[in-house]
Amino acid sequence: MAKKRTWFGGDGQSAPRTRHSGERDVAGVGLAMLAVVGGVVLGCATLAIVEMNRVDQELRSGEIRAVGLTLANAAEEMISEDRLSAVRRLVAESVSSGRLASCRIVIGEGEIVASSDPSTINVVALPERWPSVSHTDSVGADVGGVRQALPITVDGRGTLTLEVTGVAPASAPWRDLASGIGLVGAGGAAVLWTLYRTMRRRMARFGVICDAVLALGRGETSTEAVRLAPVYGEVAEAWSRVLEQRVQWEAAQAAAPLEAASTDRRSNAGGEGVVGAIDALWQGIILVDRDLNVTYANGAAGMLLESRREELVGNAIVGRLGDPEVEETVRAIASGKSRRRSGIEVKRNEGRTVLRFTIRAVRREDEGAALIVVEDVTQQRAAEEARHSFVAQAAHELRTPLTNIRLYVEQAIESGEEEVQTRSQALNVINTESQRLERLVQDMLSVAEIESGSMSVHAGDVRLTQLLDELSSDYVAQAREKSIDLKFELPPKLPVIKGDRDKLSLALHNIVGNALKYTPTGGKVVVRVSWERDEVRIAVEDSGIGIKDAEQSLIFDKFYRAKDERLKDITGTGLGLTLARDVVRLHGGDITLRSELDKGSTFTVSIPARAAA
Amino acid sequence: MRIDEQTHGAVTVVRPRGPIAQSDAEGFAVSVRAASMRSLGRIVVDATDVPYVDSKGLESILDIADEMSQNGQTLRMCGVCETVREAMDVTDVLQSVEQFEDVPSAVRSFL
């Protein structure tokens, strides 16, 4: 079941139920606006009520005045006809209509002729004449309603006053107030609610971002915890981009130490530009100041001086170069005493390594700084030494048969035609030495080819059974001649291997030939062949003179012959085993030796079996 | 996995016999590093008898090549079979090493 995704500010499908800071702001603004609108509404309602009361009073006054005028006209006519009872009945009935609160007709001050309240009448009959009170129509208002005073003039007798009071509508102000507040308030509330909803919807996005920022400020580390729900649309997308940038920034910050370390490593181990190029050199480069402290060293320098670059830089070079002459030269150049470039070769590790130090001043105007270039020339020197040794040994080995040939040629020339036997003997020696010379030259060429890398291996199928049969037949006669018991112990089946048949044959011939050569008469030579899963082993065991322990590691070197008096009458080029080992190694194999002086030797050739039989 | 060492002049030839894979990869790396230290980086890895390499083996080869490149040297390999070459090529490890056809060619490159 998929885990439900949680979002900051909602479930991602609907608007959030909790209010965020933006919404709270909106709510506050909304309340303020509500208060303002309420005040406005209340004020408007009050004004409306006052205005409506005023209008209502004016209307009421007009109405009462009209009733009063009607009553005054009617009462004037009745009083003129002296029908007081009718007047009183008119006044009483005018109140009963419900439109008037009270009505009365008075003479002068306080003499009530007719009244809607009969108990207040204090004039029984109208006098013939009464004093007229001059007055104008007046309108007033009291708590009881609208009061109106109208004159009733009776010709020849005097003027009476008709006082009418209208009934005030008791509930009108509150009705108006309610309707006013209701209408305006409802409208205002509706507008406010719409405004609030709109503002809340808009402000919620900013509010939730504000809350997210506050959460981040409080230490929230999870980006997902402050990611906005998709319901917030573009704002959520923009906020997500900001968060992604934050994540990248944090990653960059987190990686900064690693990057710094990496940069440091590059600056130490590689770097870019010129420094990188210098670090890519296989020659060691070291810069030292006038105090003989190392200011720069590349990786090769560290390796060649069998140290770490970090251990070199900042430390004294003295004691690390391994040769007093080199150090003295560095000291002289670094101190500015000498500006001549110097090259010194130093053998280290008991002569196994040859380093060439080239020391020179860095720049003419910069006194006190020396550049040391360290080169590993071990292989070059080894190759030169081998070449010199080869030439020397070859010259020596060539000189012996050539000397014999020259001597026997001279003997043949001097012997004359009569000394046939002497001439024949000389020619035989010349023939033998020529063959030896040919073998020697051939072996030398083969070794040179291998060492120069120009010898090519023509890989093909090599049937070992056939190869060993030929080897056996080639040496049977020689073994019989020396009364040596030559045996070939072969397994019933041998694989077909990949290799150069001629060269493998040459290598095996050299090894078996050596075994027969260095085994005394009546000895024994056994060729044992074994085949394991991925390797063929051919062991050539003899009961010969054996090899000293000290010489066993040297007999594969070119022209090396064991220092044994018994070998003085045994000819050899000293290249046979060298050639055999190189050929076997070209095929991915090797030759090992186990030997004991005066008891015999066993040479074991191991060759990878590349193909099944 | 058997790892043989031969000396050709001043160059040490390290010859692993078997696939460079799994735990053997670590042994291979240790042997090559040790030989490199002894001969100051004059080493050749003869991969004639390496039929295949796995990711561990590739990682070991790459690590050694990187370490040597920091000293301005390059890991030299020879006798790399097609299977191994392809694996190294696909994973870009091949770019970090120098290849030679055989040991003499690789040894000569030190001259």
XYZ file of C-alpha atoms in Angstrom:
724
model
C 0.000 0.000 0.000
C 1.402 3.302 -1.004
C 2.201 5.671 1.777
C 0.056 8.729 1.694
C 2.021 11.798 0.801
C 1.942 14.535 3.375
C 2.385 18.131 2.485
C 3.065 21.282 4.393
C -0.232 23.168 4.614
C -2.661 20.441 3.595
C -3.151 17.029 2.136
C -2.572 18.208 -1.357
C -6.152 17.712 -2.443
C -8.062 20.373 -0.607
C -7.526 23.646 1.057
C -5.974 23.451 4.501
C -8.209 23.372 7.563
C -5.734 24.937 9.873
C -5.186 28.618 9.683
C -1.746 29.801 8.855
C -0.251 33.130 9.693
C -1.472 34.730 6.493
C -4.974 33.648 7.199
C -4.744 34.964 10.704
C -3.679 38.266 9.233
C -6.613 38.155 6.928
C -8.904 37.343 9.838
C -7.606 40.339 11.754
C -8.067 42.606 8.808
C -11.493 41.095 8.287
C -12.533 41.842 11.868
C -11.275 45.367 11.578
C -13.170 45.818 8.387
C -16.225 44.272 10.013
C -15.994 46.773 12.856
C -15.669 49.634 10.407
C -18.526 48.390 8.308
C -20.595 47.822 11.468
C -19.962 51.375 12.608
C -20.826 52.719 9.211
C -23.943 50.623 9.108
C -24.954 51.749 12.577
C -24.363 55.377 11.711
C -26.285 55.084 8.502
C -29.094 53.357 10.327
C -29.238 56.099 12.957
C -29.290 58.811 10.349
C -31.926 56.918 8.457
C -34.061 56.582 11.560
C -33.766 60.242 12.418
C -34.607 61.235 8.903
C -37.475 58.833 8.675
C -38.884 60.057 12.006
C -38.658 63.577 10.810
C -40.454 62.771 7.594
C -42.982 60.689 9.455
C -43.646 63.519 11.870
C -44.093 65.941 9.040
C -46.545 63.593 7.369
C -48.341 63.109 10.659
C -48.485 66.792 11.284
C -50.030 67.361 7.882
C -52.511 64.657 8.449
C -53.531 66.000 11.857
C -53.695 69.465 10.502
C -56.035 68.306 7.782
C -58.221 66.536 10.327
C -58.050 69.563 12.574
C -59.093 71.947 9.791
C -62.026 69.671 8.949
C -63.009 69.514 12.574
C -62.572 73.311 12.975
C -64.781 74.036 9.992
C -67.418 71.672 11.160
C -67.216 72.972 14.747
C -67.385 76.624 13.587
C -70.578 75.975 11.729
C -72.098 74.089 14.626
C -71.084 76.726 17.149
C -72.520 79.404 14.911
C -75.815 77.525 15.013
C -75.274 77.122 18.745
C -75.392 73.392 18.596
C -72.956 72.733 21.394
C -73.982 69.098 21.860
C -73.224 68.356 18.272
C -69.853 70.001 18.672
C -69.128 67.868 21.685
C -70.259 64.734 19.894
C -68.016 65.634 16.937
C -65.026 66.097 19.179
C -65.647 62.795 20.975
C -66.109 60.857 17.742
C -62.980 62.388 16.230
C -60.902 60.570 18.795
C -62.708 57.314 18.375
C -61.614 57.189 14.747
C -58.225 56.197 16.114
C -56.189 58.785 14.315
C -56.291 61.339 17.184
C -55.086 60.919 20.693
C -57.121 63.792 22.038
C -59.226 66.671 20.866
C -60.778 69.637 22.643
C -62.105 73.096 22.072
C -61.175 75.765 24.520
C -62.104 79.363 25.154
C -59.326 81.544 26.282
C -57.054 79.854 28.746
C -58.291 76.636 30.277
C -62.032 76.892 29.635
C -62.838 73.687 27.857
C -65.996 73.774 25.831
C -65.734 70.316 24.285
C -63.284 67.532 24.766
C -62.689 63.965 23.804
C -62.457 63.452 27.537
C -65.885 64.718 28.743
C -64.788 64.887 32.354
C -62.534 67.764 31.552
C -65.336 69.981 30.153
C -65.770 72.952 32.463
C -67.999 75.223 30.345
C -71.563 74.084 30.363
C -72.916 76.540 27.788
C -71.341 78.911 25.400
C -71.651 82.545 26.365
C -72.915 85.032 23.877
C -69.558 86.499 23.569
C -66.144 85.526 24.825
C -62.846 87.140 24.653
C -60.897 86.277 21.577
C -57.354 85.019 21.996
C -55.186 85.986 19.139
C -53.060 83.091 18.020
C -51.733 81.452 14.936
C -51.726 77.857 13.907
C -49.141 76.046 15.872
C -47.709 72.619 15.637
C -45.870 70.875 18.405
C -44.842 67.503 19.463
C -44.695 65.755 22.768
C -44.393 62.276 23.963
C -47.951 61.599 23.179
C -47.723 62.516 19.559
C -48.197 65.562 17.291
C -50.251 68.385 18.747
C -52.070 71.023 16.587
C -53.910 74.162 17.638
C -56.379 75.664 15.191
C -58.594 78.766 15.604
C -62.350 78.538 15.319
C -63.813 81.954 14.691
C -67.497 82.539 15.311
C -68.631 85.763 13.827
C -69.866 88.197 16.385
C -69.041 86.073 19.387
C -65.317 85.383 19.458
C -62.570 82.869 18.624
C -62.152 79.437 20.122
C -59.154 77.155 19.865
C -59.311 73.604 18.584
C -56.535 71.532 20.061
C -55.931 68.176 18.444
C -53.225 65.714 19.300
C -52.257 62.955 16.879
C -51.377 59.393 17.841
C -47.600 58.780 17.433
C -46.686 55.434 15.731
C -45.055 53.601 18.607
C -43.132 50.886 16.731
C -41.995 52.748 13.641
C -38.468 53.755 14.820
C -37.494 50.224 15.841
C -38.879 48.736 12.658
C -36.885 51.172 10.612
C -33.843 50.538 12.685
C -34.142 46.794 12.240
C -34.772 46.994 8.555
C -31.956 49.463 8.063
C -29.429 47.493 10.001
C -30.623 44.252 8.517
C -30.351 45.372 4.928
C -27.148 47.311 5.183
C -25.571 44.805 7.588
C -26.518 41.838 5.483
C -25.138 43.498 2.401
C -22.002 44.521 4.187
C -21.538 41.109 5.723
C -22.017 39.451 2.363
C -19.450 41.736 0.789
C -17.139 41.246 3.711
C -17.518 37.472 3.631
C -16.772 37.379 -0.072
C -13.828 39.637 0.459
C -12.628 37.528 3.342
C -12.869 34.300 1.371
C -11.013 35.801 -1.528
C -8.329 37.299 0.634
C -8.024 34.140 2.679
C -7.586 32.046 -0.448
C -4.920 34.379 -1.704
C -3.202 34.980 1.559
C -3.218 31.286 2.527
C -0.466 30.610 -0.030
C 1.727 33.286 1.425
C 0.757 32.324 4.927
C 1.804 28.722 4.432
C 5.081 29.839 2.914
C 5.563 32.109 5.908
C 4.909 29.179 8.238
C 7.300 27.006 6.212
C 9.992 29.650 6.465
C 9.409 29.881 10.201
C 9.634 26.094 10.438
C 12.940 26.190 8.586
C 14.045 28.951 10.904
C 13.180 26.781 13.875
C 15.523 24.161 12.578
C 13.411 21.950 10.362
C 15.903 20.063 8.233
C 13.613 17.963 6.103
C 12.819 19.572 2.796
C 9.866 17.277 2.281
C 8.364 18.416 5.577
C 8.091 22.003 4.341
C 7.135 21.268 0.759
C 3.793 22.866 -0.162
C 0.765 20.917 -1.272
C 0.052 21.024 -4.998
C -3.230 22.733 -4.228
C -1.281 25.962 -3.965
C -0.519 25.838 -7.666
C 2.194 28.058 -9.049
C 3.199 29.226 -5.595
C 3.822 25.611 -4.568
C 5.882 25.022 -7.708
C 7.906 28.170 -7.148
C 8.412 27.238 -3.510
C 9.518 23.765 -4.567
C 12.107 25.298 -6.854
C 13.367 27.414 -3.974
C 13.575 24.300 -1.814
C 15.441 22.439 -4.544
C 17.912 25.281 -4.735
C 18.257 25.082 -0.976
C 18.910 21.359 -1.182
C 21.526 21.955 -3.855
C 23.076 24.680 -1.800
C 23.165 22.446 1.258
C 24.665 19.673 -0.833
C 27.245 22.102 -2.115
C 27.936 23.240 1.422
C 28.186 19.653 2.597
C 30.451 18.833 -0.300
C 32.539 21.903 0.256
C 34.963 20.238 2.662
C 35.216 17.233 0.341
C 35.640 19.551 -2.596
C 38.224 21.475 -0.685
C 39.950 18.249 0.194
C 39.657 17.136 -3.387
C 41.013 20.466 -4.546
C 43.734 20.155 -2.010
C 44.401 16.677 -3.275
C 44.441 17.981 -6.808
C 46.757 20.744 -5.802
C 48.930 18.130 -4.195
C 48.380 15.337 -6.637
C 47.412 16.977 -9.837
C 45.576 20.211 -10.090
C 44.959 21.978 -13.307
C 46.898 24.029 -15.746
C 50.637 24.256 -15.345
C 50.587 22.561 -11.956
C 48.534 19.704 -13.365
C 50.931 19.386 -16.259
C 53.898 19.217 -13.916
C 52.125 16.635 -11.815
C 51.571 14.521 -14.902
C 55.296 14.287 -15.508
C 56.988 11.000 -14.720
C 60.093 12.974 -13.727
C 60.191 14.204 -10.168
C 60.132 17.995 -9.880
C 61.227 19.631 -6.633
C 61.593 23.320 -5.851
C 63.640 24.348 -2.837
C 64.213 27.779 -1.358
C 67.512 29.207 -0.128
C 66.955 27.546 3.248
C 66.739 24.199 1.460
C 63.093 23.792 2.324
C 60.904 22.177 -0.300
C 58.346 24.625 -1.642
C 56.902 22.314 -4.267
C 57.134 18.654 -5.175
C 55.118 16.691 -7.668
C 53.847 13.157 -7.162
C 56.686 11.541 -9.086
C 59.225 13.260 -6.835
C 57.585 11.785 -3.774
C 57.553 8.320 -5.278
C 61.130 8.416 -6.572
C 62.441 9.612 -3.211
C 60.349 6.898 -1.575
C 58.430 9.424 0.429
C 55.088 11.116 0.281
C 54.690 14.445 -1.390
C 53.077 15.870 1.759
C 56.143 14.865 3.728
C 58.421 16.644 1.298
C 56.653 19.973 0.937
C 57.501 22.382 3.727
C 60.338 20.273 5.049
C 64.071 20.347 4.494
C 65.354 18.471 1.465
C 68.560 17.603 3.280
C 68.670 13.935 4.123
C 66.085 12.949 1.554
C 68.171 12.958 -1.588
C 70.291 10.038 -0.469
C 73.597 11.380 -1.706
C 75.929 13.983 -0.142
C 77.119 15.239 -3.524
C 73.582 15.944 -4.665
C 72.768 17.725 -1.430
C 75.899 19.813 -1.635
C 75.081 20.805 -5.201
C 71.537 21.729 -4.206
C 72.864 23.772 -1.316
C 75.298 25.663 -3.569
C 72.671 26.472 -6.185
C 69.935 27.312 -3.691
C 72.233 29.715 -1.852
C 73.151 31.424 -5.107
C 76.819 30.438 -4.938
C 76.536 28.428 -8.103
C 74.369 28.771 -11.166
C 75.753 25.970 -13.204
C 73.403 23.149 -14.060
C 74.537 19.889 -12.553
C 73.594 16.319 -13.306
C 74.392 13.537 -10.893
C 73.439 9.886 -11.035
C 72.914 8.093 -7.774
C 72.479 4.396 -7.156
C 70.039 3.542 -4.437
C 68.581 0.402 -2.922
C 71.818 -1.509 -3.232
C 72.173 -0.568 -6.844
C 68.716 -1.745 -7.889
C 67.636 1.804 -8.635
C 69.519 4.499 -10.485
C 68.247 8.060 -10.149
C 69.534 10.980 -12.117
C 69.371 14.335 -10.332
C 69.546 17.472 -12.431
C 69.882 20.614 -10.325
C 69.764 24.163 -11.571
C 68.809 27.654 -10.461
C 65.204 28.507 -11.226
C 65.666 32.032 -12.623
C 68.584 34.341 -12.881
C 66.958 37.124 -10.870
C 65.583 34.812 -8.220
C 68.507 33.981 -6.054
C 68.117 31.273 -3.545
C 65.858 28.860 -5.350
C 66.810 25.599 -6.954
C 64.972 23.230 -9.220
C 65.688 19.539 -8.854
C 64.595 17.159 -11.582
C 64.698 13.509 -10.586
C 64.633 10.835 -13.269
C 64.492 7.099 -12.859
C 67.081 5.847 -15.341
C 67.366 2.365 -13.897
C 65.968 0.634 -16.950
C 68.111 2.705 -19.307
C 71.225 1.913 -17.344
C 70.271 -1.745 -17.121
C 69.736 -1.827 -20.869
C 73.050 -0.076 -21.495
C 74.836 -2.410 -19.156
C 73.261 -5.405 -20.830
C 74.212 -4.050 -24.221
C 77.795 -3.430 -23.189
C 78.004 -6.809 -21.550
C 76.492 -8.446 -24.579
C 78.969 -6.792 -26.937
C 81.871 -7.686 -24.684
C 80.745 -11.288 -24.236
C 79.879 -11.649 -27.889
C 83.291 -10.349 -28.871
C 84.891 -12.774 -26.463
C 82.801 -15.706 -27.630
C 83.380 -14.868 -31.264
C 87.074 -14.442 -30.775
C 87.591 -18.049 -29.602
C 86.288 -19.846 -32.705
C 87.692 -17.153 -34.965
C 91.098 -17.609 -33.393
C 90.869 -21.360 -33.908
C 89.760 -20.876 -37.469
C 92.608 -18.447 -38.171
C 95.171 -20.737 -36.596
C 94.005 -23.839 -38.454
C 93.762 -21.913 -41.713
C 97.369 -20.879 -41.267
C 98.290 -24.472 -40.420
C 96.491 -25.724 -43.512
C 98.264 -23.174 -45.659
C 101.668 -23.988 -44.192
C 101.189 -27.754 -44.302
C 101.435 -27.959 -48.064
C 99.738 -30.438 -50.321
C 101.821 -33.365 -49.066
C 100.558 -33.210 -45.508
C 97.083 -34.344 -46.278
C 96.314 -35.594 -42.827
C 97.343 -32.364 -41.181
C 95.347 -30.336 -43.651
C 92.330 -32.594 -43.210
C 92.529 -32.223 -39.428
C 92.766 -28.475 -39.778
C 89.805 -28.347 -42.108
C 87.749 -30.440 -39.666
C 88.528 -28.049 -36.834
C 87.716 -25.096 -39.088
C 84.421 -26.746 -39.991
C 83.562 -27.417 -36.349
C 84.461 -23.913 -35.270
C 82.500 -22.449 -38.181
C 79.441 -24.377 -37.086
C 79.969 -23.192 -33.530
C 80.322 -19.673 -34.814
C 77.121 -20.029 -36.783
C 75.240 -21.296 -33.727
C 76.692 -18.548 -31.648
C 75.689 -15.883 -34.122
C 72.240 -17.433 -34.463
C 71.737 -17.510 -30.703
C 72.989 -13.973 -30.358
C 70.619 -12.799 -33.026
C 67.737 -14.626 -31.372
C 68.498 -13.126 -27.976
C 68.895 -9.693 -29.508
C 65.597 -10.094 -31.300
C 63.839 -11.028 -28.100
C 65.394 -8.249 -26.075
C 64.688 -5.659 -28.709
C 61.133 -6.884 -29.005
C 61.495 -7.524 -32.695
C 61.086 -11.266 -32.328
C 57.606 -12.197 -33.326
C 55.815 -15.265 -32.108
C 53.943 -17.054 -34.864
C 51.304 -18.631 -32.712
C 49.757 -21.807 -33.989
C 48.769 -25.243 -32.805
C 51.685 -27.073 -31.269
C 51.225 -30.817 -30.861
C 53.415 -31.599 -27.887
C 53.445 -35.335 -28.557
C 54.937 -34.760 -31.973
C 57.357 -32.113 -30.690
C 58.674 -34.381 -27.944
C 58.991 -37.331 -30.329
C 61.195 -35.231 -32.582
C 63.188 -34.081 -29.553
C 63.730 -37.680 -28.516
C 64.858 -38.819 -31.916
C 67.247 -35.848 -32.232
C 69.116 -36.731 -29.052
C 68.976 -40.507 -29.001
C 72.217 -40.827 -30.948
C 74.025 -38.267 -28.809
C 72.875 -39.955 -25.613
C 73.917 -43.342 -26.905
C 77.306 -41.919 -27.839
C 77.866 -40.795 -24.220
C 76.203 -43.887 -22.805
C 73.613 -41.703 -21.185
C 70.260 -43.202 -20.349
C 67.840 -40.785 -22.004
C 64.186 -41.407 -21.134
C 60.997 -39.602 -22.079
C 58.170 -40.207 -19.609
C 55.045 -38.913 -21.285
C 51.394 -39.181 -20.278
C 49.108 -41.131 -22.595
C 47.640 -37.930 -23.948
C 49.025 -34.435 -24.292
C 47.195 -31.243 -25.239
C 47.630 -29.151 -28.331
C 48.879 -25.812 -27.118
C 49.032 -22.427 -28.803
C 52.532 -21.220 -29.547
C 55.423 -20.898 -31.939
C 56.469 -24.444 -32.693
C 59.972 -23.614 -33.949
C 60.872 -21.430 -31.019
C 59.480 -23.843 -28.432
C 61.425 -26.586 -30.132
C 64.571 -24.426 -29.938
C 64.049 -23.804 -26.223
C 63.532 -27.505 -25.442
C 66.517 -28.459 -27.576
C 68.697 -26.061 -25.618
C 67.559 -27.484 -22.268
C 67.808 -31.179 -23.235
C 71.061 -30.494 -25.073
C 72.520 -28.826 -21.967
C 71.406 -31.781 -19.834
C 73.233 -34.223 -22.100
C 76.232 -31.877 -22.388
C 76.765 -31.486 -18.640
C 75.966 -35.074 -17.685
C 78.996 -37.325 -17.504
C 79.230 -40.559 -19.418
C 76.990 -43.250 -18.004
C 74.633 -40.686 -16.493
C 70.907 -40.346 -16.824
C 68.585 -37.792 -18.337
C 64.822 -38.037 -17.864
C 62.271 -35.843 -19.605
C 58.972 -35.936 -17.655
C 55.885 -34.299 -19.021
C 52.806 -33.658 -16.909
C 49.619 -31.883 -17.814
C 47.368 -30.198 -15.386
C 44.231 -28.318 -16.167
C 45.794 -25.128 -17.467
C 49.484 -25.812 -17.587
C 51.912 -28.209 -19.192
C 55.103 -28.936 -17.304
C 58.173 -30.400 -18.966
C 60.840 -31.340 -16.421
C 64.310 -32.193 -17.701
C 66.193 -34.004 -14.947
C 69.827 -34.971 -15.266
C 72.420 -36.607 -13.076
C 75.031 -34.100 -14.168
C 77.540 -31.936 -12.381
C 74.917 -29.696 -10.836
C 75.059 -25.953 -10.203
C 76.167 -24.140 -7.098
C 73.433 -22.378 -5.161
C 75.106 -19.023 -5.662
C 75.136 -19.454 -9.424
C 71.639 -20.752 -9.901
C 70.196 -17.273 -10.230
C 72.820 -16.270 -12.761
C 72.824 -19.065 -15.268
C 69.974 -17.530 -17.242
C 71.975 -14.360 -17.814
C 73.524 -13.908 -21.210
C 76.946 -15.475 -21.695
C 77.079 -16.656 -18.097
C 78.781 -19.954 -17.605
C 79.234 -21.611 -14.249
C 82.646 -21.281 -12.689
C 83.458 -24.953 -12.674
C 86.727 -26.492 -13.708
C 84.893 -29.384 -15.241
C 83.420 -27.064 -17.850
C 86.704 -26.030 -19.406
C 86.492 -28.767 -22.011
C 82.780 -28.235 -22.654
C 82.031 -25.655 -25.280
C 79.041 -23.381 -24.999
C 77.875 -19.941 -25.942
C 76.249 -19.060 -22.652
C 73.153 -18.032 -24.516
C 71.213 -21.300 -24.634
C 69.403 -20.955 -21.312
C 68.886 -17.232 -21.842
C 67.266 -17.930 -25.147
C 65.213 -20.816 -23.741
C 63.871 -18.733 -20.868
C 63.034 -15.785 -23.096
C 61.182 -18.023 -25.548
C 59.222 -19.706 -22.797
C 58.384 -16.358 -21.265
C 57.193 -15.133 -24.646
C 54.686 -17.970 -24.481
C 53.523 -16.923 -21.046
C 55.484 -19.556 -19.229
C 58.693 -19.706 -17.265
C 61.598 -21.957 -16.431
C 62.542 -22.898 -12.898
C 65.667 -24.620 -11.703
C 66.321 -27.067 -8.907
C 69.902 -28.225 -8.679
C 72.382 -29.768 -6.314
C 76.112 -29.711 -6.952
C 77.506 -33.069 -8.118
C 74.071 -34.654 -8.063
C 72.286 -33.095 -10.948
C 69.807 -30.476 -12.015
C 66.149 -30.309 -12.952
C 64.921 -27.587 -15.303
C 61.131 -27.353 -15.348
C 59.422 -25.587 -18.218
C 55.890 -24.420 -17.491
C 53.748 -23.445 -20.461
C 50.090 -22.435 -20.299
C 47.803 -24.949 -21.955
C 45.569 -22.701 -24.011
C 43.746 -25.378 -25.962
C 42.341 -28.699 -25.017
C 43.522 -31.831 -26.764
C 44.755 -16.814 -7.802
C 48.463 -17.268 -8.347
C 50.427 -14.141 -9.121
C 53.914 -14.570 -10.571
C 56.583 -11.930 -10.800
C 59.388 -11.797 -13.306
C 62.152 -9.247 -13.654
C 63.013 -7.947 -17.085
C 65.968 -5.700 -16.590
C 64.757 -3.139 -14.070
C 61.113 -3.794 -14.832
C 58.929 -6.074 -12.768
C 56.332 -8.039 -14.683
C 53.368 -9.061 -12.559
C 51.490 -11.949 -14.046
C 48.180 -12.912 -12.442
C 47.015 -16.366 -13.397
C 43.252 -16.533 -13.356
C 40.341 -14.121 -13.369
C 40.690 -10.887 -11.434
C 37.408 -11.164 -9.610
C 35.875 -10.989 -6.158
C 38.376 -11.534 -3.361
C 41.204 -12.200 -5.814
C 40.942 -8.597 -6.983
C 42.160 -7.364 -3.622
C 45.104 -9.756 -3.624
C 45.933 -8.644 -7.135
C 45.891 -4.984 -6.104
C 48.094 -5.682 -3.086
C 50.619 -7.540 -5.222
C 50.744 -4.839 -7.875
C 51.083 -2.073 -5.296
C 53.889 -3.906 -3.544
C 55.706 -4.522 -6.826
C 55.229 -0.906 -7.793
C 56.676 0.283 -4.494
C 59.681 -1.975 -4.841
C 60.480 -0.999 -8.403
C 59.442 2.678 -8.143
C 56.589 2.135 -10.544
C 58.499 0.160 -13.150
C 55.883 -2.536 -13.463
C 53.958 -4.260 -16.195
C 50.815 -6.276 -15.604
C 50.888 -9.239 -17.936
C 47.242 -10.187 -18.324
C 47.903 -13.083 -20.692
C 46.388 -15.572 -18.245
C 43.461 -13.422 -17.150
C 40.363 -14.750 -18.883
C 37.958 -12.184 -17.442
C 37.557 -9.479 -14.833
C 34.536 -8.527 -12.792
C 33.606 -5.148 -11.335
C 35.918 -5.672 -8.370
C 38.756 -6.425 -10.690
C 38.022 -3.389 -12.834
C 37.854 -1.266 -9.713
C 41.226 -2.584 -8.569
C 42.814 -1.854 -11.938
C 41.330 1.629 -11.961
C 42.478 2.343 -8.403
C 46.017 1.273 -9.212
C 46.016 3.319 -12.408
C 44.755 6.375 -10.509
C 47.370 5.982 -7.810
C 50.120 5.672 -10.378
C 48.867 8.640 -12.357
C 49.246 10.789 -9.250
C 52.943 10.052 -9.504
C 53.070 10.849 -13.183
C 53.067 7.192 -14.127
C 50.808 4.954 -16.116
C 49.742 1.418 -15.479
C 51.098 -0.693 -18.316
C 49.277 -3.845 -19.267
C 50.009 -6.415 -21.928
C 48.469 -9.589 -23.267
C 44.943 -8.380 -22.518
C 42.430 -10.757 -24.084
C 39.417 -9.537 -26.006
C 36.960 -10.245 -23.191
C 38.934 -8.242 -20.664
C 39.652 -5.508 -23.168
C 35.964 -5.126 -23.944
C 35.037 -4.967 -20.257
C 37.696 -2.323 -19.704
C 36.574 -0.418 -22.762
C 32.890 -0.357 -21.796
C 33.718 0.886 -18.307
C 36.292 3.440 -19.543
C 38.994 1.744 -17.514
C 40.896 1.190 -20.741
C 41.545 4.924 -20.988
C 43.460 4.862 -17.730
C 46.005 2.224 -18.744
C 48.594 1.790 -21.456
C 48.268 -1.395 -23.458
C 50.973 -3.399 -25.161
C 50.853 -6.520 -27.199
C 53.429 -8.426 -25.186
C 55.861 -8.162 -22.328
C 58.925 -7.080 -24.361
C 56.986 -4.228 -25.912
C 55.792 -3.094 -22.505
C 59.249 -3.400 -20.989
C 60.784 -1.445 -23.868
C 58.394 1.419 -23.149
C 60.405 2.188 -20.013
C 63.463 3.048 -22.094
